[in-house]
Amino acid sequence: DPMPAATAVDRIGWGWGVIGLLRDRGVKNVISYDSAEKARKENEFANRRVEDYWKLRTLFEEGRISIPKDDDLVGQLGALRLKEPDNKGRMQMKSKKEMLADGVESPDKADSLCICFSVRDQAYIARDNGSRGYRSGKSEFELNNEYGWMAV
């Protein structure tokens, strides 16, 4: 059976068990992802989640990403919101708990896409092959607009 080059799993919640099962079954290169970890650029971002979503946003902004035509995924990306910077001036975004309090469901598909790009940049890089996925045509995004900061 073919094995993926890598398998990234969000280790928060059910993820710990999934990681264990995959490793027990011989899946190689299982990557444990934790969005609450400190950011690589910890002076700019409050945690890894906001840093990785900002990276994903930048890929859309540059037109370097193409995603499947999936209204749920696009809606989840558009529902993400930034918050005021933390007390150190670092960028932060609403947590899943805060989103739920606002009546927004967990952005599971968006998280999967974000995690994918966090661990392997080339997974969904846009190619000029006439694919029917969504592709960003905007050169600038407003941070605080009614469409959210990930709008495509």
Short mmCIF file of C-alpha atoms in Angstrom, two decimals:
data_model
loop_
_atom_site.label_atom_id
_atom_site.label_comp_id
_atom_site.label_asym_id
_atom_site.label_seq_id
_atom_site.Cartn_x
_atom_site.Cartn_y
_atom_site.Cartn_z
CA ASP A 1 0.00 0.00 0.00
CA PRO A 2 1.30 3.47 -0.82
CA MET A 3 2.11 5.71 2.12
CA PRO A 4 1.88 9.50 2.13
CA ALA A 5 5.13 11.47 2.34
CA ALA A 6 3.86 12.91 5.63
CA THR A 7 0.68 12.93 7.68
CA ALA A 8 -0.02 15.96 9.84
CA VAL A 9 -2.49 15.62 12.71
CA ASP A 10 -3.76 18.31 15.06
CA ARG A 11 -2.80 16.80 18.40
CA ILE A 12 -5.29 18.79 20.45
CA GLY A 13 -8.32 16.75 21.53
CA TRP A 14 -8.85 13.50 19.61
CA GLY A 15 -5.62 13.99 17.70
CA TRP A 16 -3.40 12.33 20.31
CA GLY A 17 -5.24 9.05 19.82
CA VAL A 18 -5.12 9.34 16.04
CA ILE A 19 -1.38 9.98 16.12
CA GLY A 20 -0.86 6.89 18.28
CA LEU A 21 -2.99 4.70 16.01
CA LEU A 22 -1.19 5.87 12.87
CA ARG A 23 2.22 5.25 14.39
CA ASP A 24 1.13 1.84 15.72
CA ARG A 25 0.02 0.91 12.21
CA GLY A 26 3.39 1.80 10.72
CA VAL A 27 2.55 5.11 9.11
CA LYS A 28 5.83 6.98 8.63
CA ASN A 29 6.40 10.71 9.15
CA VAL A 30 3.38 11.39 11.36
CA ILE A 31 3.66 15.06 12.29
CA SER A 32 2.07 16.22 15.53
CA TYR A 33 0.74 19.77 15.10
CA ASP A 34 -0.22 22.07 17.99
CA SER A 35 -1.66 25.46 17.09
CA ALA A 36 -1.13 26.74 20.64
CA GLU A 37 2.65 26.40 20.37
CA LYS A 38 4.68 29.57 20.33
CA ALA A 39 5.08 31.15 16.92
CA ARG A 40 8.36 30.88 15.04
CA LYS A 41 8.23 34.68 14.76
CA GLU A 42 7.16 35.13 18.38
CA ASN A 43 7.64 38.91 18.29
CA GLU A 44 4.98 39.21 15.55
CA PHE A 45 2.43 36.47 16.29
CA ALA A 46 0.77 35.39 19.55
CA ASN A 47 0.89 31.68 18.64
CA ARG A 48 1.52 29.24 15.84
CA ARG A 49 -2.12 29.21 14.71
CA VAL A 50 -2.23 32.89 13.78
CA GLU A 51 1.25 32.70 12.25
CA ASP A 52 0.31 29.75 10.04
CA TYR A 53 -2.99 31.30 8.99
CA TRP A 54 -1.13 34.51 8.13
CA LYS A 55 1.23 32.45 5.97
CA LEU A 56 -1.78 30.87 4.24
CA ARG A 57 -3.33 34.31 3.74
CA THR A 58 -0.11 35.50 2.13
CA LEU A 59 -0.18 32.58 -0.31
CA PHE A 60 -3.72 33.59 -1.36
CA GLU A 61 -2.68 37.23 -1.61
CA GLU A 62 0.22 36.32 -3.92
CA GLY A 63 -1.97 34.03 -6.06
CA ARG A 64 0.26 31.06 -5.19
CA ILE A 65 -2.50 28.78 -3.98
CA SER A 66 -5.47 27.08 -5.56
CA ILE A 67 -8.10 25.26 -3.53
CA PRO A 68 -10.95 22.95 -4.48
CA LYS A 69 -14.33 24.51 -5.24
CA ASP A 70 -15.68 23.83 -1.77
CA ASP A 71 -18.17 26.33 -0.37
CA ASP A 72 -17.69 25.05 3.20
CA LEU A 73 -13.93 25.58 3.03
CA VAL A 74 -14.28 29.04 1.49
CA GLY A 75 -16.88 29.99 4.10
CA GLN A 76 -14.66 28.81 6.93
CA LEU A 77 -11.69 30.76 5.61
CA GLY A 78 -13.86 33.85 5.30
CA ALA A 79 -15.19 33.49 8.86
CA LEU A 80 -11.76 33.78 10.51
CA ARG A 81 -11.24 37.05 12.36
CA LEU A 82 -8.31 38.89 13.86
CA LYS A 83 -8.50 40.36 17.34
CA GLU A 84 -6.78 43.37 18.80
CA PRO A 85 -3.04 42.76 19.25
CA ASP A 86 -2.04 41.23 22.57
CA ASN A 87 -0.25 43.21 25.29
CA LYS A 88 3.07 42.63 23.48
CA GLY A 89 1.68 44.03 20.22
CA ARG A 90 1.56 40.61 18.55
CA MET A 91 -1.11 39.61 16.06
CA GLN A 92 -3.78 37.27 17.36
CA MET A 93 -7.02 35.81 16.04
CA LYS A 94 -10.27 34.62 17.52
CA SER A 95 -10.04 31.16 19.03
CA LYS A 96 -12.41 28.35 18.07
CA LYS A 97 -14.17 28.86 21.42
CA GLU A 98 -14.67 32.57 20.66
CA MET A 99 -15.90 31.74 17.16
CA LEU A 100 -18.41 29.27 18.61
CA ALA A 101 -19.67 31.96 21.02
CA ASP A 102 -20.26 34.15 17.93
CA GLY A 103 -22.31 31.35 16.35
CA VAL A 104 -19.57 30.23 13.94
CA GLU A 105 -18.84 26.50 13.69
CA SER A 106 -15.36 25.10 14.07
CA PRO A 107 -13.33 25.76 10.89
CA ASP A 108 -12.19 22.14 10.54
CA LYS A 109 -11.58 22.18 6.78
CA ALA A 110 -9.77 25.53 7.00
CA ASP A 111 -7.62 24.15 9.84
CA SER A 112 -6.73 21.11 7.74
CA LEU A 113 -5.63 23.33 4.86
CA CYS A 114 -3.64 25.57 7.20
CA ILE A 115 -1.91 22.63 8.88
CA CYS A 116 -1.08 21.16 5.48
CA PHE A 117 0.70 24.33 4.44
CA SER A 118 2.36 24.67 7.78
CA VAL A 119 4.13 21.35 7.40
CA ARG A 120 4.56 21.08 3.64
CA ASP A 121 4.33 24.19 1.48
CA GLN A 122 4.05 22.47 -1.88
CA ALA A 123 0.85 20.52 -1.20
CA TYR A 124 -1.58 22.85 -2.94
CA ILE A 125 0.54 25.43 -4.73
CA ALA A 126 -1.40 26.81 -7.68
CA ARG A 127 -0.45 25.58 -11.12
CA ASP A 128 -1.66 26.89 -14.46
CA ASN A 129 -3.42 23.70 -15.43
CA GLY A 130 -6.95 25.00 -15.83
CA SER A 131 -8.12 23.57 -12.52
CA ARG A 132 -11.57 24.56 -11.34
CA GLY A 133 -10.61 25.44 -7.76
CA TYR A 134 -10.92 28.88 -6.23
CA ARG A 135 -7.99 31.19 -6.70
CA SER A 136 -7.43 34.57 -5.17
CA GLY A 137 -7.53 37.44 -7.62
CA LYS A 138 -7.05 40.19 -5.06
CA SER A 139 -3.75 41.89 -4.46
CA GLU A 140 -4.70 43.41 -1.11
CA PHE A 141 -6.82 42.28 1.80
CA GLU A 142 -8.38 44.50 4.42
CA LEU A 143 -7.67 43.27 7.93
CA ASN A 144 -10.92 44.43 9.50
CA ASN A 145 -13.63 44.19 6.89
CA GLU A 146 -17.00 42.47 6.83
CA TYR A 147 -15.64 39.59 4.74
CA GLY A 148 -12.89 38.55 7.14
CA TRP A 149 -9.19 38.60 6.63
CA MET A 150 -9.02 35.30 4.71
CA ALA A 151 -11.71 36.19 2.17
CA VAL A 152 -11.09 34.84 -1.32
#
